[in-house]
Short mmCIF file of C-alpha atoms in Angstrom, two decimals:
data_model
loop_
_atom_site.label_atom_id
_atom_site.label_comp_id
_atom_site.label_asym_id
_atom_site.label_seq_id
_atom_site.Cartn_x
_atom_site.Cartn_y
_atom_site.Cartn_z
CA MET K 2 -60.19 1.34 -68.42
CA SER K 3 -58.41 4.33 -69.95
CA ASN K 4 -54.67 3.96 -70.46
CA TRP K 5 -54.03 7.29 -68.73
CA LEU K 6 -56.03 6.50 -65.58
CA LEU K 7 -53.85 6.08 -62.48
CA PRO K 8 -54.64 3.86 -59.47
CA GLU K 9 -56.46 5.50 -56.56
CA ASN K 10 -54.45 7.94 -54.44
CA LEU K 11 -51.61 8.12 -56.96
CA SER K 12 -50.99 11.22 -59.05
CA ASP K 13 -48.65 12.81 -61.57
CA ILE K 14 -46.75 15.95 -60.63
CA LEU K 15 -46.68 18.58 -63.34
CA PRO K 16 -43.66 20.75 -64.23
CA ALA K 17 -43.99 23.80 -61.98
CA GLU K 18 -44.86 21.71 -58.92
CA ALA K 19 -42.15 19.16 -59.69
CA ARG K 20 -39.58 21.96 -59.89
CA ARG K 21 -40.66 23.36 -56.53
CA ILE K 22 -40.46 19.92 -54.90
CA GLU K 23 -36.98 19.45 -56.31
CA ASP K 24 -35.97 22.92 -55.07
CA LEU K 25 -37.24 21.96 -51.59
CA ARG K 26 -35.33 18.69 -51.71
CA ARG K 27 -32.07 20.42 -52.55
CA GLN K 28 -32.60 23.17 -50.01
CA LEU K 29 -33.33 20.79 -47.15
CA LEU K 30 -30.53 18.34 -47.97
CA ASP K 31 -28.14 21.30 -48.07
CA LEU K 32 -29.52 22.43 -44.70
CA TYR K 33 -28.92 18.98 -43.18
CA ARG K 34 -25.40 18.89 -44.61
CA THR K 35 -24.57 22.17 -42.85
CA HIS K 36 -25.56 20.44 -39.61
CA GLY K 37 -23.19 17.53 -40.28
CA PHE K 38 -25.68 14.97 -41.62
CA GLU K 39 -24.36 12.55 -44.24
CA LEU K 40 -26.60 11.55 -47.15
CA VAL K 41 -27.45 7.87 -47.69
CA ALA K 42 -29.61 6.31 -50.40
CA PRO K 43 -31.05 2.87 -49.58
CA PRO K 44 -32.76 0.82 -52.32
CA MET K 45 -36.45 1.15 -53.10
CA VAL K 46 -36.98 -2.62 -52.71
CA GLU K 47 -35.59 -5.02 -50.11
CA TYR K 48 -36.37 -8.44 -48.73
CA LEU K 49 -39.53 -8.05 -46.71
CA ASP K 50 -38.07 -9.12 -43.36
CA SER K 51 -35.41 -6.39 -43.43
CA LEU K 52 -38.07 -3.70 -43.96
CA MET K 53 -40.24 -4.82 -41.05
CA LEU K 54 -40.24 -4.29 -37.32
CA ALA K 55 -41.49 -7.30 -35.41
CA ASP K 56 -44.11 -5.33 -33.46
CA ASP K 57 -45.22 -2.80 -36.10
CA GLU K 58 -48.28 -4.31 -37.72
CA ALA K 59 -49.27 -0.95 -39.23
CA LEU K 60 -46.00 -0.82 -41.18
CA ARG K 61 -46.53 -4.37 -42.42
CA LEU K 62 -50.00 -3.51 -43.72
CA ARG K 63 -48.68 -0.40 -45.50
CA THR K 64 -45.95 -2.33 -47.33
CA CYS K 65 -46.51 -3.57 -50.89
CA LYS K 66 -45.16 -7.09 -51.49
CA LEU K 67 -43.73 -8.81 -54.56
CA VAL K 68 -41.68 -11.91 -55.36
CA ASP K 69 -38.00 -11.65 -56.26
CA GLN K 70 -37.62 -13.45 -59.60
CA LEU K 71 -33.98 -14.31 -58.80
CA SER K 72 -34.28 -15.78 -55.31
CA GLY K 73 -37.98 -16.59 -55.05
CA LEU K 74 -38.13 -14.72 -51.74
CA THR K 75 -40.73 -12.10 -50.84
CA MET K 76 -39.61 -8.51 -51.23
CA GLY K 77 -41.24 -5.31 -50.09
CA VAL K 78 -41.46 -1.86 -51.62
CA ARG K 79 -40.45 0.41 -48.77
CA ALA K 80 -43.24 2.24 -46.97
CA ASP K 81 -40.82 4.06 -44.65
CA MET K 82 -37.07 4.69 -44.83
CA THR K 83 -36.28 4.85 -41.11
CA VAL K 84 -35.72 1.11 -40.76
CA GLN K 85 -33.46 1.11 -43.82
CA VAL K 86 -31.33 3.95 -42.45
CA SER K 87 -31.10 2.13 -39.12
CA ARG K 88 -29.84 -0.95 -40.99
CA ILE K 89 -27.15 1.15 -42.69
CA ASP K 90 -26.02 2.59 -39.34
CA ALA K 91 -26.01 -0.77 -37.55
CA HIS K 92 -24.76 -3.13 -40.21
CA LEU K 93 -22.80 -1.18 -42.84
CA LEU K 94 -21.27 1.87 -41.14
CA ASN K 95 -20.90 0.25 -37.71
CA ARG K 96 -19.31 3.36 -36.20
CA PRO K 97 -18.58 3.55 -32.47
CA GLY K 98 -19.74 7.12 -31.85
CA VAL K 99 -22.51 9.45 -32.93
CA THR K 100 -23.62 9.16 -36.57
CA ARG K 101 -25.85 11.69 -38.33
CA LEU K 102 -27.58 10.47 -41.48
CA CYS K 103 -30.10 12.09 -43.82
CA TYR K 104 -32.00 10.69 -46.78
CA CYS K 105 -34.60 11.44 -49.42
CA GLY K 106 -36.52 9.11 -51.70
CA PRO K 107 -39.95 7.83 -52.72
CA VAL K 108 -41.93 5.47 -50.51
CA VAL K 109 -45.14 3.67 -51.46
CA HIS K 110 -48.07 2.72 -49.23
CA ALA K 111 -50.33 -0.21 -50.01
CA ARG K 112 -53.20 1.83 -48.61
CA PRO K 113 -53.49 5.58 -48.00
CA SER K 114 -52.98 6.59 -44.39
CA GLY K 115 -55.99 8.93 -44.53
CA LEU K 116 -58.86 10.09 -46.71
CA LEU K 117 -56.79 12.90 -48.26
CA SER K 118 -53.45 11.08 -48.28
CA ASP K 119 -51.44 9.95 -51.29
CA ARG K 120 -49.98 6.46 -51.54
CA GLU K 121 -46.68 7.67 -52.97
CA LEU K 122 -44.64 10.02 -50.82
CA LEU K 123 -41.28 11.69 -51.28
CA GLN K 124 -39.87 11.14 -47.83
CA ILE K 125 -37.00 13.25 -46.52
CA GLY K 126 -35.58 13.01 -43.05
CA ALA K 127 -32.64 13.09 -40.67
CA GLU K 128 -31.59 10.67 -37.93
CA ILE K 129 -29.03 10.78 -35.12
CA PHE K 130 -27.63 7.44 -33.93
CA GLY K 131 -25.50 6.74 -30.88
CA HIS K 132 -26.51 9.48 -28.40
CA PRO K 133 -28.98 8.57 -25.62
CA GLY K 134 -29.46 12.07 -24.19
CA VAL K 135 -32.22 14.60 -24.72
CA HIS K 136 -29.68 16.88 -26.43
CA ALA K 137 -29.98 14.80 -29.61
CA ASP K 138 -33.78 15.12 -29.44
CA ILE K 139 -33.43 18.89 -29.12
CA GLU K 140 -31.17 19.00 -32.19
CA CYS K 141 -33.68 17.00 -34.23
CA VAL K 142 -36.69 19.09 -33.19
CA ARG K 143 -34.85 22.32 -33.96
CA LEU K 144 -33.79 21.00 -37.34
CA ALA K 145 -37.33 19.86 -38.14
CA LEU K 146 -38.73 23.29 -37.28
CA GLU K 147 -36.04 24.97 -39.39
CA SER K 148 -36.95 22.63 -42.27
CA VAL K 149 -40.55 23.80 -42.48
CA ARG K 150 -39.58 27.43 -41.93
CA ARG K 151 -37.08 27.27 -44.80
CA ALA K 152 -39.88 25.93 -46.98
CA GLY K 153 -41.98 29.01 -46.23
CA VAL K 154 -44.30 27.63 -43.54
CA SER K 155 -45.35 30.40 -41.18
CA ARG K 156 -46.09 29.84 -37.49
CA PRO K 157 -45.51 26.07 -37.23
CA ARG K 158 -46.94 24.47 -34.09
CA LEU K 159 -45.11 21.75 -32.18
CA ASP K 160 -46.96 18.89 -30.48
CA LEU K 161 -44.99 16.86 -27.93
CA ASN K 162 -45.58 13.65 -26.04
CA HIS K 163 -43.63 10.91 -24.30
CA PRO K 164 -45.09 7.39 -24.60
CA GLY K 165 -42.98 6.41 -21.59
CA VAL K 166 -45.66 7.94 -19.36
CA GLY K 167 -48.45 5.72 -20.67
CA ARG K 168 -46.15 2.72 -20.95
CA ALA K 169 -45.12 3.07 -17.27
CA LEU K 170 -48.78 3.09 -16.17
CA ILE K 171 -49.49 0.01 -18.25
CA ASP K 172 -46.38 -1.91 -17.18
CA ALA K 173 -47.25 -1.31 -13.51
CA ASP K 174 -50.36 -3.50 -13.87
CA PRO K 175 -49.78 -7.05 -15.23
CA ALA K 176 -53.40 -7.22 -16.42
CA LEU K 177 -52.91 -4.18 -18.66
CA ALA K 178 -49.52 -5.30 -19.94
CA GLU K 179 -51.23 -8.12 -21.83
CA VAL K 180 -53.38 -5.64 -23.80
CA ALA K 181 -50.93 -2.76 -23.99
CA GLU K 182 -51.41 -1.99 -27.67
CA THR K 183 -55.18 -1.77 -27.24
CA VAL K 184 -54.75 0.56 -24.28
CA PHE K 185 -52.50 2.80 -26.38
CA ASP K 186 -55.11 2.97 -29.12
CA LEU K 187 -57.88 3.87 -26.65
CA LEU K 188 -55.73 6.52 -24.99
CA SER K 189 -54.92 8.12 -28.33
CA VAL K 190 -58.60 8.79 -29.04
CA LYS K 191 -59.37 9.50 -25.34
CA ASP K 192 -61.98 6.74 -25.29
CA VAL K 193 -62.72 6.68 -21.55
CA PRO K 194 -65.72 4.29 -21.82
CA GLY K 195 -63.55 1.95 -23.89
CA LEU K 196 -60.81 2.08 -21.25
CA GLN K 197 -63.35 1.33 -18.52
CA ALA K 198 -64.73 -1.65 -20.42
CA LEU K 199 -61.28 -3.03 -21.18
CA CYS K 200 -60.12 -2.68 -17.58
CA ARG K 201 -63.21 -4.54 -16.35
CA GLU K 202 -62.66 -7.26 -18.97
CA VAL K 203 -59.01 -7.92 -18.08
CA GLY K 204 -59.35 -7.32 -14.33
CA ALA K 205 -57.12 -4.25 -14.09
CA ARG K 206 -56.65 -2.58 -10.73
CA PRO K 207 -58.94 0.39 -9.91
CA ASP K 208 -55.94 2.69 -9.41
CA SER K 209 -54.69 1.78 -12.90
CA LEU K 210 -58.01 2.82 -14.45
CA ARG K 211 -57.96 6.09 -12.50
CA ALA K 212 -54.46 6.84 -13.77
CA LEU K 213 -55.42 6.12 -17.38
CA LYS K 214 -58.53 8.31 -17.13
CA THR K 215 -56.42 11.10 -15.64
CA LEU K 216 -53.97 10.75 -18.52
CA THR K 217 -56.72 11.61 -21.03
CA THR K 218 -57.15 15.01 -19.31
CA LEU K 219 -53.47 15.98 -19.38
CA TYR K 220 -53.05 18.21 -22.40
CA GLY K 221 -52.06 21.84 -22.87
CA ASP K 222 -48.87 23.85 -22.41
CA LEU K 223 -45.79 23.11 -20.30
CA SER K 224 -47.90 23.30 -17.13
CA VAL K 225 -49.20 19.84 -18.07
CA VAL K 226 -45.87 18.41 -16.89
CA ASP K 227 -46.36 19.83 -13.37
CA ARG K 228 -49.98 18.70 -13.24
CA ALA K 229 -48.93 15.21 -14.27
CA ARG K 230 -46.39 15.00 -11.44
CA GLN K 231 -49.13 15.80 -8.94
CA CYS K 232 -51.86 13.47 -10.15
CA LEU K 233 -50.12 10.46 -11.74
CA PRO K 234 -48.66 7.53 -9.78
CA ASP K 235 -45.21 8.09 -8.29
CA LEU K 236 -43.28 5.87 -10.73
CA PRO K 237 -39.62 6.43 -11.71
CA ALA K 238 -40.36 5.93 -15.41
CA VAL K 239 -43.13 8.55 -15.28
CA HIS K 240 -40.82 11.10 -13.67
CA ALA K 241 -38.03 10.36 -16.16
CA ALA K 242 -40.39 10.90 -19.10
CA LEU K 243 -41.75 14.15 -17.63
CA ASP K 244 -38.21 15.39 -16.97
CA ALA K 245 -37.29 14.78 -20.61
CA LEU K 246 -40.36 16.68 -21.82
CA ARG K 247 -39.57 19.64 -19.57
CA VAL K 248 -35.98 19.90 -20.80
CA LEU K 249 -37.15 19.64 -24.40
CA CYS K 250 -39.79 22.36 -24.00
CA LEU K 251 -37.44 24.78 -22.28
CA ALA K 252 -34.92 24.34 -25.10
CA LEU K 253 -37.53 25.39 -27.69
CA PRO K 254 -38.67 28.89 -26.69
CA ASP K 255 -39.38 30.05 -30.25
CA ALA K 256 -42.12 27.56 -31.14
CA PRO K 257 -45.65 27.27 -29.72
CA VAL K 258 -45.67 23.91 -27.91
CA ALA K 259 -48.64 21.74 -27.01
CA ILE K 260 -48.36 18.60 -24.88
CA ASP K 261 -50.88 15.74 -24.93
CA LEU K 262 -49.78 12.87 -22.70
CA ALA K 263 -52.54 10.56 -23.93
CA ASP K 264 -51.73 10.92 -27.62
CA MET K 265 -49.78 7.73 -28.17
CA GLY K 266 -50.08 8.06 -31.97
CA GLY K 267 -48.94 4.54 -32.81
CA SER K 268 -45.92 4.82 -30.52
CA TYR K 269 -46.32 1.51 -28.78
CA GLY K 270 -43.39 -0.80 -29.46
CA TYR K 271 -41.64 1.70 -31.71
CA HIS K 272 -40.83 4.98 -29.99
CA SER K 273 -38.96 4.81 -26.71
CA GLY K 274 -38.72 8.49 -25.80
CA ALA K 275 -40.12 11.90 -26.61
CA VAL K 276 -42.12 12.07 -29.84
CA PHE K 277 -43.21 15.16 -31.75
CA SER K 278 -45.31 16.37 -34.64
CA ILE K 279 -45.32 19.71 -36.43
CA TYR K 280 -48.59 21.22 -37.66
CA ALA K 281 -49.39 24.41 -39.56
CA ALA K 282 -52.41 26.20 -40.98
CA GLY K 283 -53.16 24.99 -44.50
CA TRP K 284 -52.35 21.32 -43.95
CA HIS K 285 -54.94 18.82 -42.73
CA ASP K 286 -52.41 16.54 -41.04
CA ALA K 287 -48.99 16.71 -39.41
CA LEU K 288 -46.24 18.03 -41.67
CA VAL K 289 -43.44 16.37 -39.72
CA ARG K 290 -43.34 13.39 -37.38
CA GLY K 291 -40.39 12.28 -35.33
CA GLY K 292 -39.09 11.10 -32.01
CA ARG K 293 -36.73 8.77 -30.17
CA TYR K 294 -36.68 5.08 -31.09
CA ASP K 295 -33.77 3.51 -29.23
CA GLY K 296 -32.91 -0.07 -30.11
CA ILE K 297 -34.48 -0.18 -33.57
CA GLY K 298 -31.18 -1.53 -34.95
CA ARG K 299 -31.34 -4.57 -32.67
CA LYS K 300 -32.74 -6.75 -35.44
CA PHE K 301 -29.63 -5.91 -37.46
CA GLY K 302 -27.33 -6.97 -34.64
CA ARG K 303 -26.64 -3.59 -33.04
CA ALA K 304 -29.09 -1.80 -30.79
CA ARG K 305 -28.29 1.92 -30.77
CA PRO K 306 -29.85 5.02 -29.28
CA ALA K 307 -31.61 6.81 -32.11
CA THR K 308 -33.79 9.85 -32.72
CA GLY K 309 -34.95 11.61 -35.87
CA PHE K 310 -37.79 12.88 -38.01
CA SER K 311 -39.20 12.70 -41.52
CA LEU K 312 -41.66 14.54 -43.74
CA ASP K 313 -43.28 14.20 -47.15
CA LEU K 314 -42.04 16.81 -49.61
CA ARG K 315 -45.09 16.34 -51.84
CA LYS K 316 -47.46 17.11 -48.96
CA LEU K 317 -45.32 20.04 -47.85
CA SER K 318 -45.26 21.54 -51.34
CA ALA K 319 -49.00 21.02 -51.91
CA GLY K 320 -49.92 23.33 -49.04
CA LEU K 321 -47.66 26.20 -50.12
CA PRO K 322 -48.82 29.04 -52.42
CA ASP K 323 -48.89 28.23 -56.13
CA ALA K 324 -45.44 27.79 -57.59
CA GLN K 325 -44.31 30.86 -59.51
CA ARG K 326 -43.10 30.59 -63.08
CA ALA K 327 -39.34 30.89 -63.53
CA GLN K 328 -37.94 33.69 -65.68
CA ALA K 329 -36.47 32.54 -68.97
CA ILE K 330 -34.70 33.89 -72.03
CA ARG K 331 -35.73 33.09 -75.59
CA ALA K 332 -33.04 32.39 -78.15
CA PRO K 333 -33.34 31.51 -81.84
CA TRP K 334 -32.09 28.26 -83.31
CA ALA K 335 -29.05 29.04 -85.42
CA GLU K 336 -25.78 27.34 -86.30
CA ASP K 337 -23.75 30.27 -85.08
CA PRO K 338 -20.71 29.60 -82.85
CA GLU K 339 -21.04 33.00 -81.21
CA LEU K 340 -24.70 32.34 -80.36
CA THR K 341 -23.74 28.95 -78.95
CA ARG K 342 -21.07 30.59 -76.79
CA VAL K 343 -23.44 33.29 -75.48
CA VAL K 344 -26.16 30.75 -74.66
CA ALA K 345 -23.67 28.52 -72.83
CA ASP K 346 -22.37 31.50 -70.85
CA LEU K 347 -25.88 32.55 -69.79
CA ARG K 348 -26.74 29.01 -68.71
CA ALA K 349 -23.47 28.75 -66.77
CA ARG K 350 -24.52 31.85 -64.83
CA GLY K 351 -27.82 30.19 -63.89
CA HIS K 352 -30.17 31.67 -66.49
CA VAL K 353 -32.81 29.58 -68.23
CA VAL K 354 -32.31 29.88 -71.98
CA ILE K 355 -34.78 28.18 -74.30
CA GLN K 356 -33.67 27.83 -77.90
CA TYR K 357 -36.85 27.59 -79.91
CA LEU K 358 -36.78 25.00 -82.66
CA PRO K 359 -37.79 26.06 -86.19
CA GLY K 360 -41.56 26.52 -86.23
CA GLU K 361 -41.90 26.03 -82.46
CA GLN K 362 -44.57 28.06 -80.70
CA ALA K 363 -44.05 29.13 -77.08
CA GLN K 364 -46.06 26.82 -74.82
CA SER K 365 -44.98 26.51 -71.19
CA ASP K 366 -46.70 26.54 -67.84
CA GLU K 367 -43.45 26.82 -65.92
CA PHE K 368 -41.40 29.53 -67.64
CA HIS K 369 -42.11 33.22 -68.04
CA VAL K 370 -40.09 34.32 -71.07
CA ASP K 371 -39.35 38.01 -70.56
CA GLN K 372 -36.11 38.47 -72.56
CA GLU K 373 -34.76 37.37 -75.87
CA LEU K 374 -31.39 37.07 -77.54
CA VAL K 375 -31.17 39.06 -80.76
CA SER K 376 -28.39 39.66 -83.24
CA SER K 377 -26.98 43.17 -83.46
CA ASP K 378 -24.00 44.94 -85.00
CA SER K 379 -22.10 44.33 -81.76
CA GLY K 380 -23.08 40.65 -81.55
CA TRP K 381 -25.81 38.78 -79.67
CA ILE K 382 -27.48 40.94 -77.02
CA LEU K 383 -30.35 40.60 -74.57
CA ARG K 384 -33.40 42.79 -74.86
CA PRO K 385 -36.76 42.81 -73.08
CA LEU K 386 -39.37 40.79 -74.88
CA ALA K 387 -42.09 42.92 -76.39
CA VAL K 388 -45.47 42.32 -74.75
CA ALA K 389 -48.27 41.80 -77.22
#
């Protein structure tokens, strides 16, 4: 095996792309700060139990494991930062009111989540803890949309759902409650024959099967909410979930919204309220995923209302137009105090100044050198670089 060969679904990021990703990171963290979000930085590795949710088998399978040489305990390389940020809110900050936290860092997946997915992501996100109302969900969705717009994504599309609708239908039938996760999976792919077979197998009520089949047809614009009220069982939890979706949609008039009430998307046991994804032309998968996940801090001793979102900066950057080369200034290498002062002043004002070493030939994929510093009777001056 060649020494330069990387494992599958892992890749190096070359200079121009790395610079653009870093620019995106700074821009988005600055955006979140202007909205009152505080930056936290949890460790890359923790004891495995603290990284896991009891009912999230998918997260467990995505997490790489290793043994701590000091304690002998099993550690995990984080595959998602949401649980870590929840731990910080619940156990370390322990504030009584609303807390807004943002974060950015690498996460590693044991297996890629899709055929075109990387195993190393640069995850950035924002979370609101301590507010149970839909207003916090609205703030997060708006901030997520602004995030992709700031990055240069045109015409993002918002997909909404509320797993509380499907969960209410399942909880109303004890036979289905025993196989809830399987029902969620079948709903997500709209597998009506699979739902029929499962309901026969577990002895579900006929009205439960009718409701689940109806759920697979409820997708479209905001009118889906009204259709759902008319054709789904009259359950308080169903109405509460539909009310939340309506309020959320009406608060987001500037984004095309699609609702799919059957798209559970792995929400069982994790999300407790409205969930959303943001899509755009040029990306094969969702750019942003988020939603409400009340009570996630319970395992850390403090169950809190929580809502938020995250995205992968590497994926976001990869779908944007090619990164443009940055303008730069060429300067000679000379032991001249005046040259040193001029170079330092230019760099302090934000210019890129490359001092070429003796014998160095210009070789750069990231910088476009269009000016040079030259010595004149009046000192060191800038002049346009002659084009060969």
